[in-house]
Amino acid sequence: MGANAVNGAASAVAFAAPAVTMRDISVDFTRDRNTIRVLKDIDVAIPTEAFIAMLGPSGCGKSTLLRVVSDLVRPAKGSVSVFGKSAVEARRNREIGFVFQDATLLPWRTVIDNVRLPLEIKEGASRIAGSYSPEEMLALVGLDGRHNAYPHELSGGMRQRVAIARALICRPRLLLMDEPFGALDELTRDKMNEELLRIWRETRTTILFVTHSIAEATYLGQQVMVMAANPGRIRETVPIDFGDDRSPAVRDTPQFLAYTARLRRLLEAH
Amino acid sequence: MVADTMQSIAPRFKWSSVFLSYPALLTLIVIVAVWEGAIRFFHVPDYIAPAPSVVALELVRQLPNLAVNVVPTLLEALGGFAIGNLSAVLIAVAMVRSPFVEKCFYPIAVFIQSVPMLAIAPILVLLFGTGYTPKVTVAALICFFPTLVNMVRGLKAINPQAFELMRVLSASNSEIFFKLRLPSSLPFLFAALKVTAPSAMIGAIVGEWIGSRYGLGAMILEATYNFRAPMLYATIFVATSIAMALFGIVGLVERRIIRWRVGDVY
Ligand SMILES: Nc1ncnc2c1ncn2[C@@H]1O[C@H](COP(=O)(O)OP(=O)(O)O)[C@@H](O)[C@H]1O
Ligand SMILES: [Mg+2]
């Protein structure tokens, strides 16, 4: 039932090898001697260079899914492959960038030193295909001139820009984003969404973007994977097709509203 | 006319603004005034409780004597501060890196914490004689425990998301330690250093009480045995000022190093 993401809007890239393949993934957590199945039978293929949004109620296992892809959580069963390798290998090769809900900047480091952090970690450094310079990254995310600021001197939106620069500096082929703009006000969030699309086009990175905002998922995703809770599973994958038009104005079209209405019905269904 | 304008432009010293920014100063002045007034009114003799003015006079008179005796006490306090805190930090690091080390040391650390310092000081005099060593040891022991506890807490209090970030980057344990744990612990370390800086003075003075012919501790004992209350008060005043100065210096260093607000997530 639509769980396989290789269809619809991404058909242009669907024939390339998938960036992420998850086969039959289940994840269990044990709490107070009870084992809870947090994710059940997840079967997904994410096409290379796609922008996939994941939408779901909180607690349905979105973060856990990203953690499985980035080898932070081992699934109880099933297999993950990232660019044809195991998740461990992809992580060690720095092929995965991660942006969290909080920017998670190290407060004792300046902006540029935060962006540089991944380059200072030895493991995998030799295997990086070729990294950007911190200056290039800050220019990419539009933070020229704030190199020596400290995180507490920046606004929430600027901090997430730094976090994105840090996640992309090793040229990962896959960028995982876990509600990165969830804490921002709506205007800043819209602006960051536009910037993120620009960065996606410029870097051709595959992006898996978790959000609980229907509008954000619709605006960003070529496909929106709608998840359901208890146990966490993928209810349906909705291709979003605005043609080539991803200008901010698309948010006001009837087509956009039709998509958000459909996604809302899927989210509310039990 | 010219004088008038000059006066209005030049910043004038105003007592009211000083008191507004430091209300405690006003409290202090009131306390000293009441103290002075009460002693004079009730004709309390100097050897029981001296008036602040008498203490101030004695302070000036004893200045050379105090200056000579401050040096050993300060050296003992600084030595104990350095040794106690350094060993606490190193053991905390070892404890956080290895649960086995934690199990080996933590009960002993709690035991050391529970030993009353006044009781342990004579043992140290028997062990180390009457030189600097027993005083430095008392000061070090007093500093040790608060720093150990805070440092262990600080090294463990890392932001879980930052930890995941390091794991996604495949950082090694020592990279996680030096790039994440150690810097995260600094606010906790400084909180402990601020507490232990004045404690180190107490340790040095207590050490001197047990067996010493020099230092502020010895002066306190001498003043007490000879009913020289003004000298006793003057000595305590000097000891307190030094403890406060040590506290202030640690605070200044802290402000230069820690520019972020603890508990905030960036
Ligand atoms: N480390 C963990 N241990 C136990 N339970 C967990 C852990 N991490 C997440 N969970 C549980 O798994 C479920 C899914 O969590 P999560 O993936 O964070 O959801 P989402 O990101 O969609 O809000 C939640 O019910 C949460 O309580
Ligand atoms: Mg989440």
Coordinates of C-alpha atoms and ligand atoms in Angstrom, one line a residue:
Chain A
M1 CA 0.0 0.0 0.0
G2 CA 2.1 2.9 -1.2
A3 CA 4.8 2.1 1.3
N4 CA 7.4 1.9 -1.4
A5 CA 8.6 5.4 -2.1
V6 CA 9.8 4.8 -5.6
N7 CA 6.9 6.3 -7.6
G8 CA 5.2 9.5 -8.5
A9 CA 7.0 12.8 -8.5
A10 CA 10.4 11.3 -8.1
S11 CA 10.1 9.1 -11.1
A12 CA 12.8 11.1 -12.9
V13 CA 15.3 9.8 -10.4
A14 CA 13.6 6.6 -9.5
F15 CA 15.9 4.5 -11.7
A16 CA 19.1 5.5 -10.1
A17 CA 20.2 3.2 -7.2
P18 CA 18.3 4.2 -4.1
A19 CA 20.0 6.3 -1.5
V20 CA 18.4 4.4 1.4
T21 CA 16.7 1.0 1.4
M22 CA 15.0 -0.3 4.4
R23 CA 13.7 -3.8 4.3
D24 CA 11.2 -5.0 6.9
I25 CA 12.7 -2.9 9.7
S26 CA 11.3 -3.3 13.2
V27 CA 12.6 -1.5 16.3
D28 CA 11.9 -2.4 19.9
F29 CA 12.6 -0.4 23.0
T30 CA 12.5 -1.8 26.5
R31 CA 11.2 0.3 29.2
D32 CA 10.3 -0.9 32.8
R33 CA 10.7 -4.5 31.6
N34 CA 8.1 -3.9 28.9
T35 CA 9.2 -4.2 25.3
I36 CA 7.4 -1.8 23.0
R37 CA 7.5 -2.1 19.2
V38 CA 8.3 1.4 18.2
L39 CA 8.6 0.7 14.4
K40 CA 7.0 -2.2 12.6
D41 CA 7.7 -3.6 9.2
I42 CA 9.1 -0.5 7.6
D43 CA 9.8 -1.0 3.9
V44 CA 11.1 2.1 2.2
A45 CA 13.3 3.0 -0.8
I46 CA 14.5 6.6 -1.0
P47 CA 15.7 7.6 -4.5
T48 CA 19.0 9.3 -4.8
E49 CA 18.9 13.1 -4.8
A50 CA 15.3 13.1 -3.7
F51 CA 13.7 15.3 -1.1
I52 CA 11.5 13.2 1.1
A53 CA 9.4 14.6 3.9
M54 CA 8.2 12.4 6.7
L55 CA 5.1 13.5 8.5
G56 CA 3.6 11.9 11.6
P57 CA 2.1 12.5 15.0
S58 CA 4.7 12.9 17.8
G59 CA 5.8 9.7 19.3
C60 CA 5.2 7.7 16.1
G61 CA 8.9 6.9 15.6
K62 CA 10.1 9.5 13.1
S63 CA 13.2 10.2 15.1
T64 CA 13.8 6.6 15.6
L65 CA 13.6 5.9 11.9
L66 CA 16.3 8.6 11.2
R67 CA 18.4 7.0 14.0
V68 CA 18.2 3.6 12.3
V69 CA 19.3 5.1 9.0
S70 CA 22.3 6.9 10.7
D71 CA 23.3 3.8 12.8
L72 CA 22.4 5.3 16.1
V73 CA 19.8 2.7 16.8
R74 CA 20.0 -1.0 15.8
P75 CA 16.8 -2.5 14.5
A76 CA 15.4 -5.6 16.1
K77 CA 15.0 -7.0 12.6
G78 CA 15.3 -6.1 9.0
S79 CA 18.1 -4.5 7.0
V80 CA 19.1 -1.0 6.1
S81 CA 21.4 -0.1 3.3
V82 CA 22.7 3.4 2.6
F83 CA 24.1 3.9 -0.9
G84 CA 24.5 0.1 -1.2
K85 CA 26.5 -0.2 2.1
S86 CA 25.5 -0.9 5.6
A87 CA 24.5 2.1 7.8
V88 CA 27.6 1.7 9.9
E89 CA 29.9 1.9 6.9
A90 CA 28.0 4.9 5.5
R91 CA 28.3 6.7 8.9
R92 CA 32.0 5.9 9.1
N93 CA 32.5 7.3 5.6
R94 CA 30.7 10.5 6.6
E95 CA 28.1 10.0 4.0
I96 CA 25.4 10.9 6.4
G97 CA 24.8 14.4 7.8
F98 CA 22.3 15.0 10.7
V99 CA 20.5 18.1 11.7
F100 CA 18.6 17.9 15.0
Q101 CA 15.6 19.9 16.3
D102 CA 17.9 22.0 18.4
A103 CA 20.8 23.3 16.5
T104 CA 23.0 21.5 19.0
L105 CA 25.9 23.9 18.5
L106 CA 28.7 23.7 21.1
P107 CA 28.3 27.0 23.0
W108 CA 32.0 27.4 23.7
R109 CA 32.9 27.4 20.0
T110 CA 32.4 30.3 17.6
V111 CA 30.3 29.8 14.5
I112 CA 33.2 28.9 12.3
D113 CA 34.6 26.5 14.8
N114 CA 31.3 24.8 15.1
V115 CA 31.1 24.3 11.4
R116 CA 34.7 23.0 11.4
L117 CA 34.0 20.3 14.1
P118 CA 33.4 17.4 11.7
L119 CA 36.7 18.1 10.0
E120 CA 38.5 17.7 13.4
I121 CA 37.2 14.2 14.0
K122 CA 39.8 11.7 12.8
E123 CA 37.7 8.6 12.1
G124 CA 36.6 8.6 8.5
A125 CA 38.3 11.9 7.8
S126 CA 40.6 10.2 5.3
R127 CA 37.6 8.6 3.5
I128 CA 35.7 11.9 3.0
A129 CA 35.3 12.4 -0.7
G130 CA 36.4 16.0 -0.4
S131 CA 35.1 18.5 2.1
Y132 CA 34.1 22.1 1.7
S133 CA 35.9 24.8 3.7
P134 CA 34.0 26.3 6.6
E135 CA 34.0 29.6 4.9
E136 CA 32.3 28.1 1.8
M137 CA 29.7 26.4 4.0
L138 CA 28.9 29.6 5.8
A139 CA 28.5 31.4 2.5
L140 CA 26.2 28.6 1.3
V141 CA 23.9 29.0 4.3
G142 CA 24.0 32.8 4.1
L143 CA 26.0 33.5 7.2
D144 CA 28.9 35.5 5.9
G145 CA 30.2 38.0 8.4
R146 CA 29.1 36.1 11.5
H147 CA 32.1 33.7 11.6
N148 CA 33.4 34.7 15.0
A149 CA 30.0 35.1 16.8
Y150 CA 29.1 32.7 19.6
P151 CA 25.9 30.6 19.4
H152 CA 24.3 32.7 22.2
E153 CA 24.6 35.8 20.1
L154 CA 22.6 34.2 17.2
S155 CA 18.9 33.9 16.6
G156 CA 17.3 30.5 16.4
G157 CA 17.2 30.6 12.6
M158 CA 20.8 31.6 12.3
R159 CA 21.8 28.7 14.7
Q160 CA 20.0 26.2 12.4
R161 CA 21.9 27.7 9.5
V162 CA 25.1 26.9 11.3
A163 CA 23.9 23.4 12.1
I164 CA 23.1 22.9 8.4
A165 CA 26.5 24.2 7.4
R166 CA 28.1 21.8 9.9
A167 CA 26.1 18.8 8.6
L168 CA 27.0 19.5 5.0
I169 CA 30.7 20.3 5.3
C170 CA 31.9 16.7 4.7
R171 CA 29.7 16.6 1.5
P172 CA 27.4 13.9 2.8
R173 CA 25.2 12.3 0.1
L174 CA 22.4 11.9 2.6
L175 CA 21.1 14.6 4.9
L176 CA 18.8 13.6 7.7
M177 CA 16.8 16.4 9.3
D178 CA 14.7 15.9 12.5
E179 CA 12.2 18.7 12.8
P180 CA 15.0 21.2 12.2
F181 CA 12.7 24.2 12.1
G182 CA 10.2 23.1 14.7
A183 CA 11.3 25.7 17.2
L184 CA 11.3 28.6 14.8
D185 CA 8.5 31.2 14.3
E186 CA 6.5 30.8 11.2
L187 CA 8.1 33.6 9.1
T188 CA 11.6 32.3 9.9
R189 CA 10.5 28.8 9.2
D190 CA 9.1 29.7 5.7
K191 CA 12.4 31.6 4.9
M192 CA 14.4 28.6 6.1
N193 CA 12.3 26.2 3.9
E194 CA 13.1 28.3 0.8
E195 CA 16.8 28.4 1.7
L196 CA 16.8 24.6 2.3
L197 CA 15.3 24.0 -1.2
R198 CA 18.0 26.2 -2.7
I199 CA 20.7 24.3 -0.8
W200 CA 19.2 21.0 -1.9
R201 CA 19.3 22.1 -5.5
E202 CA 22.9 23.4 -5.2
T203 CA 24.4 20.4 -3.4
R204 CA 22.2 17.6 -4.9
T205 CA 22.1 16.0 -1.5
T206 CA 19.4 13.4 -0.8
I207 CA 17.3 14.8 2.0
L208 CA 15.1 12.9 4.5
F209 CA 13.2 15.6 6.4
V210 CA 11.0 14.9 9.4
T211 CA 8.4 17.4 10.4
H212 CA 5.0 17.5 12.0
S213 CA 3.9 20.5 10.0
I214 CA 1.7 19.5 7.1
A215 CA 2.4 22.7 5.2
E216 CA 6.1 22.3 5.6
A217 CA 6.0 18.7 4.4
T218 CA 3.9 19.7 1.4
Y219 CA 6.1 22.6 0.4
L220 CA 9.4 20.7 0.7
G221 CA 8.8 17.1 -0.2
Q222 CA 8.8 15.5 -3.6
Q223 CA 7.0 12.8 -1.7
V224 CA 5.5 12.9 1.8
M225 CA 5.7 9.7 3.8
V226 CA 2.8 9.8 6.3
M227 CA 3.4 7.8 9.4
A228 CA 1.0 6.4 12.0
A229 CA 1.6 5.5 15.6
N230 CA 1.4 2.4 17.8
P231 CA 3.2 0.7 16.3
G232 CA 5.1 3.2 14.2
R233 CA 4.5 2.4 10.5
I234 CA 4.2 4.1 7.2
R235 CA 0.6 4.7 6.3
E236 CA 1.0 6.0 2.8
T237 CA 3.4 7.8 0.6
V238 CA 2.0 10.8 -1.2
P239 CA 3.8 12.2 -4.3
I240 CA 3.7 16.0 -4.4
D241 CA 3.9 17.5 -7.9
F242 CA 3.9 21.2 -8.5
G243 CA 5.9 20.8 -11.7
D244 CA 9.0 22.8 -11.4
D245 CA 7.4 25.5 -9.4
R246 CA 8.6 25.5 -5.8
S247 CA 8.4 29.3 -5.4
P248 CA 7.0 30.5 -2.1
A249 CA 3.8 31.5 -3.9
V250 CA 3.0 27.9 -4.5
R251 CA 1.8 27.7 -0.9
D252 CA -1.2 29.8 -1.8
T253 CA -2.4 27.7 -4.8
P254 CA -5.6 25.5 -4.6
Q255 CA -3.4 22.6 -5.6
F256 CA -1.3 23.1 -2.4
L257 CA -4.4 23.3 -0.2
A258 CA -5.7 20.1 -1.9
Y259 CA -2.5 18.3 -0.9
T260 CA -2.6 19.6 2.7
A261 CA -6.2 18.5 3.1
R262 CA -5.4 15.0 1.9
L263 CA -2.4 14.8 4.2
R264 CA -4.5 16.0 7.1
R265 CA -7.1 13.2 6.4
L266 CA -4.3 10.6 6.3
L267 CA -2.9 11.9 9.6
E268 CA -6.3 11.9 11.3
A269 CA -7.3 8.4 10.0
H270 CA -7.0 5.6 12.5
Chain B
M1 CA 27.9 80.3 34.0
V2 CA 30.9 78.3 32.8
A3 CA 31.3 76.6 36.2
D4 CA 27.6 75.7 36.1
T5 CA 27.8 73.9 32.8
M6 CA 31.0 72.1 33.8
Q7 CA 29.3 70.9 36.9
S8 CA 26.3 69.6 35.1
I9 CA 28.4 67.7 32.4
A10 CA 31.0 66.2 34.7
P11 CA 29.7 62.9 36.2
R12 CA 29.2 63.7 39.9
F13 CA 29.7 61.1 42.5
K14 CA 26.4 60.4 44.1
W15 CA 26.0 58.2 47.3
S16 CA 22.4 57.5 46.4
S17 CA 23.3 55.8 43.1
V18 CA 26.0 53.7 44.9
F19 CA 23.5 52.5 47.4
L20 CA 21.0 51.8 44.6
S21 CA 23.4 49.5 42.9
Y22 CA 24.8 47.9 46.1
P23 CA 22.1 47.9 48.7
A24 CA 24.1 45.5 50.9
L25 CA 26.6 48.3 51.4
L26 CA 23.9 50.3 53.2
T27 CA 23.1 47.2 55.3
L28 CA 26.8 46.9 56.2
I29 CA 27.1 50.5 57.2
V30 CA 24.0 50.2 59.4
I31 CA 25.3 47.1 61.1
V32 CA 28.8 48.7 61.8
A33 CA 27.1 51.8 63.1
V34 CA 24.8 49.9 65.4
W35 CA 27.7 47.8 66.6
E36 CA 29.8 50.9 67.3
G37 CA 26.9 52.6 69.1
A38 CA 26.0 49.6 71.2
I39 CA 29.5 49.0 72.5
R40 CA 29.9 52.6 73.4
F41 CA 26.5 52.9 75.0
F42 CA 26.8 49.8 77.1
H43 CA 30.5 50.4 77.9
V44 CA 31.5 46.9 76.8
P45 CA 35.3 46.4 77.5
D46 CA 37.6 45.9 74.5
Y47 CA 38.7 42.4 75.5
I48 CA 35.1 41.1 75.3
A49 CA 33.9 42.8 72.2
P50 CA 35.8 45.7 70.6
A51 CA 34.1 48.5 68.7
P52 CA 34.7 48.6 64.9
S53 CA 36.8 51.8 65.3
V54 CA 39.1 50.0 67.8
V55 CA 39.4 47.1 65.4
A56 CA 40.3 49.4 62.6
L57 CA 43.0 51.1 64.7
E58 CA 44.4 47.7 65.7
L59 CA 44.4 46.7 62.1
V60 CA 46.6 49.6 61.1
R61 CA 48.9 49.0 64.1
Q62 CA 49.3 45.3 63.3
L63 CA 49.7 45.8 59.6
P64 CA 53.4 44.8 59.5
N65 CA 52.7 41.8 61.7
L66 CA 49.7 40.8 59.6
A67 CA 51.6 41.2 56.4
V68 CA 54.3 38.8 57.6
N69 CA 51.8 36.2 58.7
V70 CA 49.5 36.4 55.7
V71 CA 52.2 35.0 53.4
P72 CA 52.4 31.5 54.8
T73 CA 48.7 31.1 55.3
L74 CA 48.0 32.3 51.7
L75 CA 50.7 29.9 50.3
E76 CA 49.2 27.0 52.3
A77 CA 45.7 27.9 51.0
L78 CA 46.8 28.2 47.4
G79 CA 48.9 25.0 47.6
G80 CA 46.0 23.1 49.1
F81 CA 43.6 24.6 46.6
A82 CA 45.8 23.6 43.7
I83 CA 46.5 20.1 44.9
G84 CA 43.0 19.3 46.2
N85 CA 41.3 20.5 43.0
L86 CA 43.7 19.0 40.6
S87 CA 43.5 15.6 42.2
A88 CA 39.7 15.9 42.4
V89 CA 39.5 16.7 38.6
L90 CA 41.9 13.9 37.7
I91 CA 40.0 11.3 39.8
A92 CA 36.7 12.6 38.5
V93 CA 37.9 12.1 34.9
A94 CA 39.1 8.6 35.7
M95 CA 35.8 7.8 37.4
V96 CA 33.7 9.0 34.4
R97 CA 35.9 7.1 32.0
S98 CA 35.7 3.8 34.0
P99 CA 32.8 2.7 36.2
F100 CA 35.3 0.3 37.9
V101 CA 37.4 3.3 39.1
E102 CA 34.2 5.0 40.2
K103 CA 33.3 2.0 42.4
C104 CA 36.8 1.9 43.8
F105 CA 37.1 5.6 44.7
Y106 CA 33.6 6.9 45.4
P107 CA 33.0 5.3 48.8
I108 CA 36.4 6.4 49.9
A109 CA 35.7 9.9 48.7
V110 CA 32.5 10.0 50.7
F111 CA 34.4 8.7 53.8
I112 CA 37.0 11.5 53.4
Q113 CA 34.2 14.0 53.2
S114 CA 32.7 12.7 56.4
V115 CA 35.8 13.0 58.5
P116 CA 35.7 16.2 60.5
M117 CA 38.7 18.3 59.5
L118 CA 39.4 19.5 63.0
A119 CA 39.8 15.9 64.1
I120 CA 42.0 14.9 61.2
A121 CA 44.4 17.9 61.5
P122 CA 46.2 16.5 64.6
I123 CA 46.8 13.2 62.8
L124 CA 48.3 15.1 59.9
V125 CA 50.6 17.0 62.4
L126 CA 51.8 13.6 63.8
L127 CA 52.4 12.3 60.2
F128 CA 54.0 15.4 58.6
G129 CA 55.4 17.5 61.5
T130 CA 54.8 21.1 61.9
G131 CA 55.9 22.4 58.5
Y132 CA 53.7 23.5 55.6
T133 CA 52.7 19.9 54.7
P134 CA 49.9 19.3 57.2
K135 CA 48.3 22.7 56.6
V136 CA 48.4 22.2 52.8
T137 CA 47.0 18.8 53.3
V138 CA 44.0 20.0 55.3
A139 CA 43.3 22.7 52.8
A140 CA 43.6 20.1 49.9
L141 CA 41.2 17.7 51.7
I142 CA 38.6 20.4 52.2
C143 CA 38.8 21.4 48.5
F144 CA 38.8 17.8 47.3
F145 CA 35.2 16.6 47.8
P146 CA 33.1 19.4 46.4
T147 CA 35.2 19.6 43.3
L148 CA 35.1 15.8 42.8
V149 CA 31.3 15.7 43.1
N150 CA 30.7 18.7 40.8
M151 CA 33.3 17.5 38.2
V152 CA 31.7 14.1 38.0
R153 CA 28.3 15.6 37.5
G154 CA 29.7 18.1 35.0
L155 CA 31.4 15.4 32.9
K156 CA 28.2 13.4 32.8
A157 CA 25.9 16.4 32.1
I158 CA 26.4 16.5 28.3
N159 CA 23.5 17.4 26.0
P160 CA 22.2 14.0 24.7
Q161 CA 21.8 15.5 21.2
A162 CA 25.4 16.7 21.1
F163 CA 26.4 13.2 22.1
E164 CA 24.4 11.8 19.2
L165 CA 26.0 14.4 16.9
M166 CA 29.5 13.1 18.0
R167 CA 28.3 9.5 17.3
V168 CA 27.1 10.4 13.8
L169 CA 30.5 11.9 13.2
S170 CA 32.1 8.6 14.4
A171 CA 34.0 10.4 17.1
S172 CA 36.3 8.3 19.3
N173 CA 35.8 8.2 23.1
S174 CA 38.7 10.6 23.6
E175 CA 37.4 13.0 21.0
I176 CA 34.1 12.9 22.7
F177 CA 35.9 13.6 26.0
F178 CA 38.0 16.5 24.9
K179 CA 35.6 18.1 22.5
L180 CA 32.4 17.6 24.4
R181 CA 32.6 16.3 28.0
L182 CA 35.4 18.5 29.2
P183 CA 34.1 21.8 27.9
S184 CA 30.6 21.0 29.1
S185 CA 31.9 20.4 32.6
L186 CA 33.7 23.8 32.9
P187 CA 30.7 25.6 34.5
F188 CA 30.4 22.9 37.1
L189 CA 34.1 23.0 37.7
F190 CA 34.0 26.8 38.3
A191 CA 31.1 26.5 40.6
A192 CA 33.2 24.1 42.7
L193 CA 36.3 26.3 42.5
K194 CA 34.3 29.3 43.8
V195 CA 33.2 27.3 46.8
T196 CA 36.6 25.8 47.5
A197 CA 38.6 29.0 47.1
P198 CA 37.4 30.4 50.5
S199 CA 37.4 26.9 52.0
A200 CA 41.1 26.5 51.3
M201 CA 41.7 29.5 53.6
I202 CA 39.7 27.8 56.3
G203 CA 41.7 24.7 55.8
A204 CA 45.0 26.5 56.1
I205 CA 43.9 28.3 59.3
V206 CA 42.5 25.2 60.9
G207 CA 45.8 23.5 60.1
E208 CA 47.8 26.3 61.7
W209 CA 45.7 26.0 64.9
I210 CA 46.9 22.5 65.6
G211 CA 50.6 23.3 65.5
S212 CA 52.1 26.5 64.1
R213 CA 54.1 29.5 65.2
Y214 CA 53.3 31.5 62.1
G215 CA 50.3 32.4 59.9
L216 CA 46.9 34.0 60.5
G217 CA 45.8 30.8 62.4
A218 CA 48.6 31.2 64.9
M219 CA 47.8 34.9 65.3
I220 CA 44.2 34.1 66.0
L221 CA 45.2 31.6 68.7
E222 CA 47.7 34.1 70.2
A223 CA 45.1 36.9 70.3
T224 CA 42.5 34.6 71.9
Y225 CA 44.9 33.3 74.7
N226 CA 46.0 36.8 75.5
F227 CA 42.5 38.3 75.5
R228 CA 43.5 40.6 72.6
A229 CA 40.1 40.8 71.0
P230 CA 40.9 43.8 68.7
M231 CA 43.8 41.8 67.2
L232 CA 41.6 38.7 66.9
Y233 CA 38.9 40.7 65.0
A234 CA 41.5 42.4 62.8
T235 CA 43.1 39.1 61.9
I236 CA 39.7 37.6 61.1
F237 CA 39.0 40.7 58.9
V238 CA 42.2 40.1 56.9
A239 CA 41.5 36.4 56.6
T240 CA 37.9 37.1 55.3
S241 CA 39.2 39.7 52.9
I242 CA 41.6 37.2 51.4
A243 CA 39.0 34.5 51.1
M244 CA 36.7 37.0 49.3
A245 CA 39.5 38.0 47.0
L246 CA 40.2 34.4 46.1
F247 CA 36.5 33.9 45.4
G248 CA 36.5 37.1 43.2
I249 CA 39.6 36.0 41.2
V250 CA 38.0 32.7 40.4
G251 CA 34.8 34.5 39.4
L252 CA 36.8 36.8 37.1
V253 CA 38.5 33.9 35.4
E254 CA 35.2 32.1 35.0
R255 CA 33.7 35.1 33.3
R256 CA 36.5 35.2 30.8
I257 CA 36.2 31.5 29.9
I258 CA 32.5 30.8 30.1
R259 CA 30.6 32.9 27.7
W260 CA 27.6 30.7 27.4
R261 CA 24.6 30.3 29.8
V262 CA 24.5 26.9 31.4
G263 CA 21.4 24.8 30.7
D264 CA 20.5 26.7 27.6
V265 CA 20.5 24.6 24.4
Y266 CA 22.0 26.3 21.3
Ligands
LIG1 N1 15.8 5.3 23.9 C1 14.5 5.0 24.0 N2 14.1 4.2 25.0 C2 12.8 3.8 25.1 N3 11.8 4.4 24.4 C3 12.1 5.3 23.4 C4 13.5 5.7 23.2 N4 13.5 6.6 22.2 C5 12.2 6.7 21.8 N5 11.4 5.9 22.6 C6 9.9 5.8 22.4 O1 9.7 5.5 21.1 C7 8.6 6.1 20.5 C8 9.0 6.9 19.3 O2 9.9 7.9 19.6 P1 10.4 9.0 18.5 O3 11.1 8.2 17.4 O4 11.3 10.0 19.2 O5 9.1 9.6 18.0 P2 8.9 10.9 17.2 O6 10.2 11.4 16.7 O7 8.0 10.5 16.0 O8 8.2 11.9 18.0 C9 8.1 7.0 21.6 O9 7.0 6.4 22.2 C10 9.2 7.1 22.6 O10 8.7 7.3 23.9
MG2 MG 11.2 13.2 17.2

